Amino acid sequence: MVTIGNLQLPDFPLLLAPMEDVSDPPFRAVCKDNGADLMYTEFISSEGLIRDAIKSRRKLDIFDYERPVGIQIFGGDEESLSLAAKIVDVTNPDLLDINFGCPVKKVAMKGAGAGVLKDIDLMVRLTDAVVKSSKLPVTVKTRLGWDDNTRNIEEVAERLQDVGIKALAIHGRTRTQMYKGEADWTLIGKVKNNPRIKIPIFGNGDIDSPEKALEYQNRYGVDGIMIGRAAIGYPWIFNEIKHFAKTGTHLAPPTVEERVAVCKKHLQKSVEWKGPIVGIFEMRRHYANYLKGLPNIKEFRGKLVTLTTEPEINEVLDAVTSYYTGFEFPKTEIELINYHEKCPID
């Protein structure tokens, strides 16, 4: 088993990455149903928590059916992060994660997220402050470095372990790469195989198939894999990876009925958590992803993004099921959604 503090996970756990405006409770619910072993909230501004910003506070919502679940915070000030850590403790998640990986300009250029990669001493001080302020296991998610000239993740891993973090997730790109090019896992493998490193190391970046997940597990020896963009509109990826690792065979692609059922649950949870107006509006961006691959779906999709009540939307989704009954999805590679974190500071 993989251990993070007092939290025990199965061998080679699959983690749902924290994604701003994506990894909310409704999305986490369908990922949990489909095999995610550990999930994280959207990242939360430490400054927002301290000044009681509504959006930041709302991101603290976690539910028992999600567990184990971690709350992720970000910031560039020791005192603010310490206070935020104490606020998070009260909500009783399973762990507390620090975001040192968000590459978006309005975060990184203000000395938070991946911006901290330019000052490793500061990163260590910030992490130390959180560890000392929280009773929870503290973990970190970060990148290889700021740019190709400062790929310092090996030093970062050792120093953060020394101040008490219990696990490290590494995205295989630098900050300047944003999400361009291919993720480089070679340094992730070096961190994992460093004899000084005793904490679990999770790899992140471009995992879009069961084959790649198993290949990277064997090649780099990571303790688990964190999956982000590939799960958007396709939460089945978690169980597909587990099945392939266990049997060497592929699960059949989810049927129309299965896709619609998950889409309906996502909608239901969205309305329950956000209310009927916001819940329905924010769900509109998900329909295209769930129904991708269905021929001539444009008319149905057009209705789904204009209707304003849950019963009306469910009626259209039922019509999709009826219309495409018997349709067999070809086995194709998962297309990584062109996702860019907004990283708002609230």
Tab-separated table of C-alpha atoms in Angstrom:
chain	number	residue	atom	x	y	z
A	1	MET	CA	0.000	0.000	0.000
A	2	VAL	CA	0.983	3.646	-0.479
A	3	THR	CA	0.999	5.662	2.735
A	4	ILE	CA	0.648	9.444	3.069
A	5	GLY	CA	0.963	10.213	6.748
A	6	ASN	CA	-1.794	8.116	8.315
A	7	LEU	CA	-3.698	7.800	5.029
A	8	GLN	CA	-3.430	4.451	3.284
A	9	LEU	CA	-4.034	4.119	-0.443
A	10	PRO	CA	-4.007	1.005	-2.632
A	11	ASP	CA	-0.893	-0.044	-4.501
A	12	PHE	CA	-0.260	2.303	-7.421
A	13	PRO	CA	-3.155	4.682	-6.719
A	14	LEU	CA	-4.715	6.858	-9.418
A	15	LEU	CA	-5.208	10.471	-8.374
A	16	LEU	CA	-7.535	13.065	-9.850
A	17	ALA	CA	-5.543	16.252	-10.389
A	18	PRO	CA	-6.787	19.532	-8.962
A	19	MET	CA	-8.040	21.595	-11.913
A	20	GLU	CA	-9.479	25.065	-11.509
A	21	ASP	CA	-13.107	25.304	-12.656
A	22	VAL	CA	-13.149	21.536	-13.251
A	23	SER	CA	-12.400	19.546	-10.077
A	24	ASP	CA	-15.475	20.654	-8.161
A	25	PRO	CA	-17.665	18.276	-6.075
A	26	PRO	CA	-19.956	17.275	-8.997
A	27	PHE	CA	-17.001	16.302	-11.189
A	28	ARG	CA	-15.249	14.588	-8.295
A	29	ALA	CA	-18.387	12.513	-7.657
A	30	VAL	CA	-18.368	10.914	-11.120
A	31	CYS	CA	-14.595	10.372	-11.007
A	32	LYS	CA	-14.922	8.644	-7.633
A	33	ASP	CA	-17.629	6.384	-9.067
A	34	ASN	CA	-15.268	5.424	-11.870
A	35	GLY	CA	-12.171	4.506	-9.900
A	36	ALA	CA	-10.279	7.598	-8.704
A	37	ASP	CA	-8.428	6.642	-5.505
A	38	LEU	CA	-7.579	10.137	-4.229
A	39	MET	CA	-8.986	13.476	-5.339
A	40	TYR	CA	-8.234	17.127	-4.704
A	41	THR	CA	-10.314	20.272	-4.605
A	42	GLU	CA	-9.813	23.134	-6.998
A	43	PHE	CA	-6.976	25.247	-5.635
A	44	ILE	CA	-7.911	27.835	-3.046
A	45	SER	CA	-6.294	31.223	-2.485
A	46	SER	CA	-4.878	31.565	1.017
A	47	GLU	CA	-5.613	35.288	0.875
A	48	GLY	CA	-9.190	34.561	-0.178
A	49	LEU	CA	-9.727	32.204	2.736
A	50	ILE	CA	-8.390	34.712	5.222
A	51	ARG	CA	-10.610	37.525	4.040
A	52	ASP	CA	-13.583	35.150	3.873
A	53	ALA	CA	-14.093	35.377	0.105
A	54	ILE	CA	-17.249	33.447	-0.764
A	55	LYS	CA	-15.749	31.588	-3.722
A	56	SER	CA	-12.730	30.476	-1.723
A	57	ARG	CA	-14.839	29.293	1.207
A	58	ARG	CA	-17.159	27.374	-1.094
A	59	LYS	CA	-14.227	25.391	-2.472
A	60	LEU	CA	-13.736	23.941	1.007
A	61	ASP	CA	-16.891	21.845	0.553
A	62	ILE	CA	-16.082	18.155	0.696
A	63	PHE	CA	-18.368	15.173	1.170
A	64	ASP	CA	-17.879	11.807	2.831
A	65	TYR	CA	-18.495	9.878	-0.401
A	66	GLU	CA	-15.413	11.576	-1.910
A	67	ARG	CA	-12.925	10.382	0.664
A	68	PRO	CA	-10.041	10.275	0.618
A	69	VAL	CA	-9.890	13.879	-0.545
A	70	GLY	CA	-7.326	16.640	-0.183
A	71	ILE	CA	-7.804	20.400	-0.101
A	72	GLN	CA	-5.276	22.390	-2.124
A	73	ILE	CA	-4.199	25.931	-1.254
A	74	PHE	CA	-1.816	28.420	-2.849
A	75	GLY	CA	-0.100	31.639	-1.899
A	76	GLY	CA	3.266	33.336	-1.584
A	77	ASP	CA	3.208	34.594	1.996
A	78	GLU	CA	4.139	32.471	5.014
A	79	GLU	CA	1.677	34.052	7.410
A	80	SER	CA	-1.239	33.806	4.978
A	81	LEU	CA	-0.527	30.182	4.153
A	82	SER	CA	-0.211	29.345	7.857
A	83	LEU	CA	-3.578	30.920	8.642
A	84	ALA	CA	-5.174	29.247	5.625
A	85	ALA	CA	-3.823	25.883	6.765
A	86	LYS	CA	-5.526	26.314	10.134
A	87	ILE	CA	-8.816	27.157	8.418
A	88	VAL	CA	-8.507	24.052	6.231
A	89	ASP	CA	-7.856	21.874	9.287
A	90	VAL	CA	-11.318	22.688	10.610
A	91	THR	CA	-12.981	21.218	7.508
A	92	ASN	CA	-11.237	17.877	8.194
A	93	PRO	CA	-10.026	16.713	4.769
A	94	ASP	CA	-7.699	13.726	4.549
A	95	LEU	CA	-4.707	15.857	3.580
A	96	LEU	CA	-3.624	19.398	2.753
A	97	ASP	CA	-1.848	20.087	-0.537
A	98	ILE	CA	0.174	23.155	-1.553
A	99	ASN	CA	0.071	24.311	-5.161
A	100	PHE	CA	3.528	25.248	-6.419
A	101	GLY	CA	2.641	24.384	-10.009
A	102	CYS	CA	0.060	26.778	-11.453
A	103	PRO	CA	1.835	28.420	-14.420
A	104	VAL	CA	-0.704	31.119	-15.282
A	105	LYS	CA	0.753	34.621	-15.362
A	106	LYS	CA	-1.477	36.354	-12.821
A	107	VAL	CA	-0.525	33.751	-10.209
A	108	ALA	CA	3.081	32.874	-11.092
A	109	MET	CA	4.144	36.501	-11.563
A	110	LYS	CA	2.818	37.373	-8.125
A	111	GLY	CA	5.064	34.877	-6.399
A	112	ALA	CA	2.574	32.039	-5.971
A	113	GLY	CA	1.941	28.742	-7.768
A	114	ALA	CA	4.826	27.934	-10.109
A	115	GLY	CA	6.246	31.398	-9.459
A	116	VAL	CA	7.731	30.052	-6.250
A	117	LEU	CA	9.991	27.820	-8.338
A	118	LYS	CA	12.209	30.854	-8.904
A	119	ASP	CA	13.005	30.973	-5.180
A	120	ILE	CA	13.538	27.525	-3.678
A	121	ASP	CA	14.416	28.971	-0.261
A	122	LEU	CA	11.018	30.680	-0.225
A	123	MET	CA	9.311	27.470	-1.286
A	124	VAL	CA	10.914	25.673	1.625
A	125	ARG	CA	9.901	28.399	4.083
A	126	LEU	CA	6.314	28.422	2.826
A	127	THR	CA	6.082	24.656	3.054
A	128	ASP	CA	7.616	24.588	6.507
A	129	ALA	CA	5.088	27.179	7.680
A	130	VAL	CA	2.172	25.071	6.461
A	131	VAL	CA	3.547	21.840	7.938
A	132	LYS	CA	3.951	23.498	11.328
A	133	SER	CA	0.462	25.030	11.200
A	134	SER	CA	-1.525	21.940	10.198
A	135	LYS	CA	-2.371	18.677	11.876
A	136	LEU	CA	-2.992	17.123	8.464
A	137	PRO	CA	-0.512	15.303	6.238
A	138	VAL	CA	0.895	18.030	3.958
A	139	THR	CA	1.690	17.271	0.321
A	140	VAL	CA	2.912	19.389	-2.594
A	141	LYS	CA	2.168	19.540	-6.310
A	142	THR	CA	4.771	21.278	-8.457
A	143	ARG	CA	6.637	21.276	-11.769
A	144	LEU	CA	10.153	20.381	-12.916
A	145	GLY	CA	11.343	23.963	-12.505
A	146	TRP	CA	10.792	27.475	-13.777
A	147	ASP	CA	12.441	26.919	-17.179
A	148	ASP	CA	14.901	24.585	-18.894
A	149	ASN	CA	17.802	26.304	-17.138
A	150	THR	CA	16.337	25.731	-13.680
A	151	ARG	CA	14.967	22.192	-13.697
A	152	ASN	CA	15.651	21.861	-9.981
A	153	ILE	CA	13.007	19.348	-8.945
A	154	GLU	CA	15.580	16.957	-7.442
A	155	GLU	CA	16.753	19.601	-4.972
A	156	VAL	CA	13.163	20.668	-4.337
A	157	ALA	CA	12.048	17.124	-3.521
A	158	GLU	CA	14.831	16.573	-0.991
A	159	ARG	CA	14.371	19.902	0.741
A	160	LEU	CA	10.571	19.651	0.939
A	161	GLN	CA	10.825	16.136	2.320
A	162	ASP	CA	13.248	17.457	4.942
A	163	VAL	CA	10.677	19.981	6.213
A	164	GLY	CA	7.988	17.352	6.516
A	165	ILE	CA	5.844	16.867	3.430
A	166	LYS	CA	4.347	13.389	3.147
A	167	ALA	CA	4.082	13.054	-0.668
A	168	LEU	CA	5.036	14.948	-3.816
A	169	ALA	CA	3.211	15.136	-7.161
A	170	ILE	CA	5.327	16.328	-10.088
A	171	HIS	CA	4.018	17.625	-13.400
A	172	GLY	CA	6.578	16.830	-16.088
A	173	ARG	CA	6.843	20.342	-17.538
A	174	THR	CA	8.480	23.606	-16.516
A	175	ARG	CA	6.504	26.761	-15.852
A	176	THR	CA	7.547	28.349	-19.134
A	177	GLN	CA	6.236	25.320	-21.042
A	178	MET	CA	2.741	25.871	-19.634
A	179	TYR	CA	0.924	22.877	-21.197
A	180	LYS	CA	2.824	22.832	-24.495
A	181	GLY	CA	4.925	19.996	-25.828
A	182	GLU	CA	5.229	16.606	-24.197
A	183	ALA	CA	5.639	16.075	-20.481
A	184	ASP	CA	9.164	14.893	-19.582
A	185	TRP	CA	9.035	12.143	-16.984
A	186	THR	CA	12.773	11.446	-16.825
A	187	LEU	CA	13.342	13.826	-13.916
A	188	ILE	CA	10.263	12.461	-12.151
A	189	GLY	CA	11.899	9.056	-12.375
A	190	LYS	CA	15.168	10.432	-11.002
A	191	VAL	CA	13.376	11.891	-8.006
A	192	LYS	CA	11.598	8.621	-7.311
A	193	ASN	CA	14.798	6.616	-7.584
A	194	ASN	CA	16.844	8.981	-5.420
A	195	PRO	CA	17.838	6.883	-2.365
A	196	ARG	CA	17.261	9.920	-0.132
A	197	ILE	CA	13.598	10.133	-1.085
A	198	LYS	CA	11.326	8.119	1.196
A	199	ILE	CA	7.948	9.764	0.508
A	200	PRO	CA	5.571	8.685	-2.286
A	201	ILE	CA	6.206	10.328	-5.657
A	202	PHE	CA	3.296	10.742	-8.052
A	203	GLY	CA	3.808	11.499	-11.732
A	204	ASN	CA	1.555	13.836	-13.702
A	205	GLY	CA	1.389	14.879	-17.331
A	206	ASP	CA	-0.094	13.503	-20.565
A	207	ILE	CA	-1.423	10.183	-19.241
A	208	ASP	CA	-4.149	9.453	-21.777
A	209	SER	CA	-4.304	5.656	-22.041
A	210	PRO	CA	-3.993	2.508	-19.914
A	211	GLU	CA	-0.910	1.500	-21.907
A	212	LYS	CA	0.898	4.731	-21.139
A	213	ALA	CA	-0.005	4.555	-17.442
A	214	LEU	CA	1.426	1.036	-17.129
A	215	GLU	CA	4.466	1.879	-19.260
A	216	TYR	CA	5.305	4.907	-17.127
A	217	GLN	CA	4.776	2.960	-13.909
A	218	ASN	CA	7.274	0.345	-15.048
A	219	ARG	CA	9.751	2.760	-16.639
A	220	TYR	CA	9.914	5.402	-13.924
A	221	GLY	CA	8.872	3.492	-10.804
A	222	VAL	CA	6.481	6.158	-9.539
A	223	ASP	CA	4.201	5.282	-6.636
A	224	GLY	CA	1.076	6.403	-8.482
A	225	ILE	CA	-0.201	8.578	-11.296
A	226	MET	CA	-2.147	11.823	-11.215
A	227	ILE	CA	-4.595	12.294	-14.077
A	228	GLY	CA	-6.070	15.627	-15.096
A	229	ARG	CA	-7.174	16.580	-18.596
A	230	ALA	CA	-7.823	13.004	-19.765
A	231	ALA	CA	-10.581	12.640	-17.157
A	232	ILE	CA	-12.545	15.651	-18.426
A	233	GLY	CA	-15.595	14.122	-20.079
A	234	TYR	CA	-14.045	10.670	-19.640
A	235	PRO	CA	-13.934	9.666	-15.950
A	236	TRP	CA	-13.857	6.017	-17.041
A	237	ILE	CA	-10.104	6.309	-17.557
A	238	PHE	CA	-9.405	5.389	-13.931
A	239	ASN	CA	-11.163	2.011	-14.064
A	240	GLU	CA	-9.815	1.380	-17.568
A	241	ILE	CA	-6.248	1.768	-16.291
A	242	LYS	CA	-6.922	-0.503	-13.314
A	243	HIS	CA	-8.498	-3.171	-15.498
A	244	PHE	CA	-5.647	-3.092	-17.990
A	245	ALA	CA	-3.017	-3.287	-15.233
A	246	LYS	CA	-4.777	-6.297	-13.724
A	247	THR	CA	-5.702	-8.249	-16.851
A	248	GLY	CA	-3.715	-6.860	-19.775
A	249	THR	CA	-6.968	-6.393	-21.666
A	250	HIS	CA	-9.078	-3.352	-22.402
A	251	LEU	CA	-12.507	-2.603	-21.063
A	252	ALA	CA	-15.008	-1.878	-23.803
A	253	PRO	CA	-15.599	1.856	-24.325
A	254	PRO	CA	-18.534	3.186	-22.305
A	255	THR	CA	-21.835	2.822	-24.129
A	256	VAL	CA	-24.219	5.638	-24.967
A	257	GLU	CA	-26.325	4.607	-21.999
A	258	GLU	CA	-23.327	4.732	-19.664
A	259	ARG	CA	-22.198	8.118	-20.957
A	260	VAL	CA	-25.647	9.612	-20.547
A	261	ALA	CA	-26.019	8.140	-17.055
A	262	VAL	CA	-22.772	9.747	-15.900
A	263	CYS	CA	-23.702	13.009	-17.584
A	264	LYS	CA	-27.049	12.982	-15.752
A	265	LYS	CA	-25.389	12.367	-12.405
A	266	HIS	CA	-22.906	15.167	-13.064
A	267	LEU	CA	-25.831	17.467	-13.825
A	268	GLN	CA	-27.744	16.377	-10.727
A	269	LYS	CA	-24.761	16.987	-8.458
A	270	SER	CA	-24.079	20.318	-10.150
A	271	VAL	CA	-27.620	21.518	-9.491
A	272	GLU	CA	-27.561	20.230	-5.910
A	273	TRP	CA	-24.290	21.989	-5.095
A	274	LYS	CA	-24.506	25.185	-7.139
A	275	GLY	CA	-28.262	25.678	-7.410
A	276	PRO	CA	-30.428	25.374	-10.532
A	277	ILE	CA	-29.249	28.514	-12.305
A	278	VAL	CA	-25.474	28.317	-11.879
A	279	GLY	CA	-25.471	24.514	-11.830
A	280	ILE	CA	-27.173	24.259	-15.213
A	281	PHE	CA	-25.167	27.087	-16.749
A	282	GLU	CA	-21.776	25.679	-15.704
A	283	MET	CA	-22.748	22.176	-16.794
A	284	ARG	CA	-23.069	23.343	-20.399
A	285	ARG	CA	-19.342	23.100	-21.048
A	286	HIS	CA	-19.368	19.376	-20.234
A	287	TYR	CA	-21.944	18.008	-22.700
A	288	ALA	CA	-19.671	18.086	-25.736
A	289	ASN	CA	-17.023	16.108	-23.864
A	290	TYR	CA	-19.415	13.397	-22.667
A	291	LEU	CA	-21.035	12.996	-26.083
A	292	LYS	CA	-17.871	13.223	-28.171
A	293	GLY	CA	-17.760	10.654	-30.945
A	294	LEU	CA	-21.486	10.494	-31.607
A	295	PRO	CA	-22.212	11.352	-35.254
A	296	ASN	CA	-24.565	14.241	-35.994
A	297	ILE	CA	-24.797	15.209	-32.317
A	298	LYS	CA	-24.841	18.947	-33.021
A	299	GLU	CA	-28.632	19.335	-32.857
A	300	PHE	CA	-28.894	17.576	-29.496
A	301	ARG	CA	-25.947	19.523	-28.135
A	302	GLY	CA	-27.528	22.770	-29.249
A	303	LYS	CA	-30.601	21.999	-27.172
A	304	LEU	CA	-28.593	20.958	-24.125
A	305	VAL	CA	-26.755	24.290	-23.949
A	306	THR	CA	-29.928	26.376	-24.186
A	307	LEU	CA	-32.374	24.610	-21.872
A	308	THR	CA	-32.766	25.988	-18.360
A	309	THR	CA	-34.329	23.220	-16.257
A	310	GLU	CA	-33.008	19.837	-15.181
A	311	PRO	CA	-36.094	17.868	-16.349
A	312	GLU	CA	-35.869	19.403	-19.826
A	313	ILE	CA	-32.191	18.566	-20.086
A	314	ASN	CA	-32.755	15.010	-18.889
A	315	GLU	CA	-35.473	14.625	-21.514
A	316	VAL	CA	-32.997	15.539	-24.249
A	317	LEU	CA	-30.395	13.201	-22.772
A	318	ASP	CA	-32.982	10.398	-22.820
A	319	ALA	CA	-33.621	11.231	-26.479
A	320	VAL	CA	-29.884	10.888	-27.137
A	321	THR	CA	-29.954	7.434	-25.565
A	322	SER	CA	-32.934	6.377	-27.695
A	323	TYR	CA	-31.569	7.822	-30.924
A	324	TYR	CA	-28.128	6.225	-30.582
A	325	THR	CA	-29.160	2.888	-29.059
A	326	GLY	CA	-26.803	0.222	-30.327
A	327	PHE	CA	-24.156	2.661	-31.488
A	328	GLU	CA	-20.699	1.229	-30.813
A	329	PHE	CA	-17.926	3.637	-30.013
A	330	PRO	CA	-14.635	2.763	-31.676
A	331	LYS	CA	-11.664	2.240	-29.396
A	332	THR	CA	-9.712	5.448	-29.882
A	333	GLU	CA	-7.135	7.380	-27.931
A	334	ILE	CA	-8.487	9.820	-25.391
A	335	GLU	CA	-8.168	13.345	-26.672
A	336	LEU	CA	-6.664	15.622	-24.046
A	337	ILE	CA	-8.971	18.575	-23.560
A	338	ASN	CA	-7.380	21.910	-24.422
A	339	TYR	CA	-7.632	22.934	-20.799
A	340	HIS	CA	-5.962	26.019	-19.414
A	341	GLU	CA	-6.193	26.751	-15.724
A	342	LYS	CA	-7.661	30.173	-15.052
A	343	CYS	CA	-6.141	30.294	-11.582
A	344	PRO	CA	-8.261	33.214	-10.328
A	345	ILE	CA	-7.140	34.998	-7.213
A	346	ASP	CA	-10.214	35.537	-5.086
